[in-house]
mmCIF file of C-alpha atoms in Angstrom:
data_model
loop_
_atom_site.group_PDB
_atom_site.id
_atom_site.type_symbol
_atom_site.label_atom_id
_atom_site.label_comp_id
_atom_site.label_asym_id
_atom_site.label_seq_id
_atom_site.Cartn_x
_atom_site.Cartn_y
_atom_site.Cartn_z
ATOM 1 C CA MET F 1 75.260 62.213 50.496
ATOM 2 C CA GLN F 2 73.756 65.671 50.102
ATOM 3 C CA CYS F 3 74.993 68.360 47.732
ATOM 4 C CA PHE F 4 77.364 70.821 49.435
ATOM 5 C CA PHE F 5 75.834 73.812 47.660
ATOM 6 C CA CYS F 6 72.224 72.762 48.394
ATOM 7 C CA SER F 7 73.038 72.378 52.083
ATOM 8 C CA GLN F 8 74.722 75.811 52.165
ATOM 9 C CA ASP F 9 71.754 77.318 50.241
ATOM 10 C CA LYS F 10 74.064 78.833 47.610
ATOM 11 C CA ARG F 11 72.204 80.128 44.574
ATOM 12 C CA ILE F 12 75.258 81.006 42.481
ATOM 13 C CA ILE F 13 78.838 79.760 42.357
ATOM 14 C CA ASP F 14 81.244 82.622 41.740
ATOM 15 C CA TYR F 15 84.451 82.057 39.794
ATOM 16 C CA LYS F 16 86.296 84.464 42.123
ATOM 17 C CA GLU F 17 85.887 82.140 45.136
ATOM 18 C CA VAL F 18 89.098 80.258 44.361
ATOM 19 C CA ASP F 19 89.384 78.523 47.753
ATOM 20 C CA LEU F 20 85.930 77.014 47.320
ATOM 21 C CA LEU F 21 86.645 75.921 43.741
ATOM 22 C CA ARG F 22 89.923 74.236 44.736
ATOM 23 C CA ARG F 23 87.946 71.787 46.891
ATOM 24 C CA PHE F 24 86.376 70.399 43.716
ATOM 25 C CA VAL F 25 89.582 70.185 41.635
ATOM 26 C CA SER F 26 91.980 67.235 41.923
ATOM 27 C CA GLY F 27 95.728 67.444 42.425
ATOM 28 C CA GLN F 28 96.150 67.140 38.669
ATOM 29 C CA ALA F 29 93.825 70.150 38.180
ATOM 30 C CA LYS F 30 90.930 68.025 36.897
ATOM 31 C CA ILE F 31 87.322 68.660 37.876
ATOM 32 C CA ILE F 32 86.345 65.926 40.337
ATOM 33 C CA ASP F 33 83.450 63.631 39.408
ATOM 34 C CA PRO F 34 80.131 64.474 41.094
ATOM 35 C CA ARG F 35 79.860 60.898 42.390
ATOM 36 C CA HIS F 36 82.866 61.590 44.624
ATOM 37 C CA THR F 37 81.978 65.144 45.629
ATOM 38 C CA GLY F 38 78.252 64.536 46.043
ATOM 39 C CA THR F 39 77.123 67.615 44.124
ATOM 40 C CA CYS F 40 73.765 67.566 42.359
ATOM 41 C CA ALA F 41 73.548 67.926 38.580
ATOM 42 C CA LYS F 42 72.481 71.582 38.658
ATOM 43 C CA HIS F 43 75.339 72.649 40.900
ATOM 44 C CA GLN F 44 77.855 70.444 39.067
ATOM 45 C CA ARG F 45 77.108 72.340 35.840
ATOM 46 C CA MET F 46 77.472 75.670 37.635
ATOM 47 C CA LEU F 47 80.667 74.466 39.314
ATOM 48 C CA ALA F 48 82.241 73.341 36.032
ATOM 49 C CA GLN F 49 81.405 76.688 34.422
ATOM 50 C CA ALA F 50 82.924 78.597 37.372
ATOM 51 C CA ILE F 51 86.108 76.492 37.311
ATOM 52 C CA LYS F 52 86.508 77.022 33.571
ATOM 53 C CA ARG F 53 86.010 80.775 33.954
ATOM 54 C CA ALA F 54 88.529 80.903 36.803
ATOM 55 C CA ARG F 55 91.049 79.072 34.611
ATOM 56 C CA LEU F 56 90.570 81.534 31.754
ATOM 57 C CA MET F 57 90.976 84.477 34.132
ATOM 58 C CA GLY F 58 94.197 82.955 35.488
ATOM 59 C CA LEU F 59 92.898 82.273 38.998
ATOM 60 C CA LEU F 60 93.195 78.478 38.692
ATOM 61 C CA ALA F 61 95.744 76.420 36.813
ATOM 62 C CA PHE F 62 94.827 74.344 33.773
ATOM 63 C CA VAL F 63 97.388 71.661 34.644
ATOM 64 C CA ARG F 64 99.702 70.841 37.519
ATOM 65 C CA ARG F 65 103.388 71.547 37.019
#
């Protein structure tokens, strides 16, 4: 399984791309494990940082209601 971001040739992961970030967050608003998503270590770190920033800015939920 190849990394989604490597195949799309994305250099940065922006916290404002909420639709993209939601693909990597579970129904309980947890960050999905890279073994299930297939992201490489570099992009997983960038993805986690972007999700956390989006949560702080109020774009993504911390928990599911």
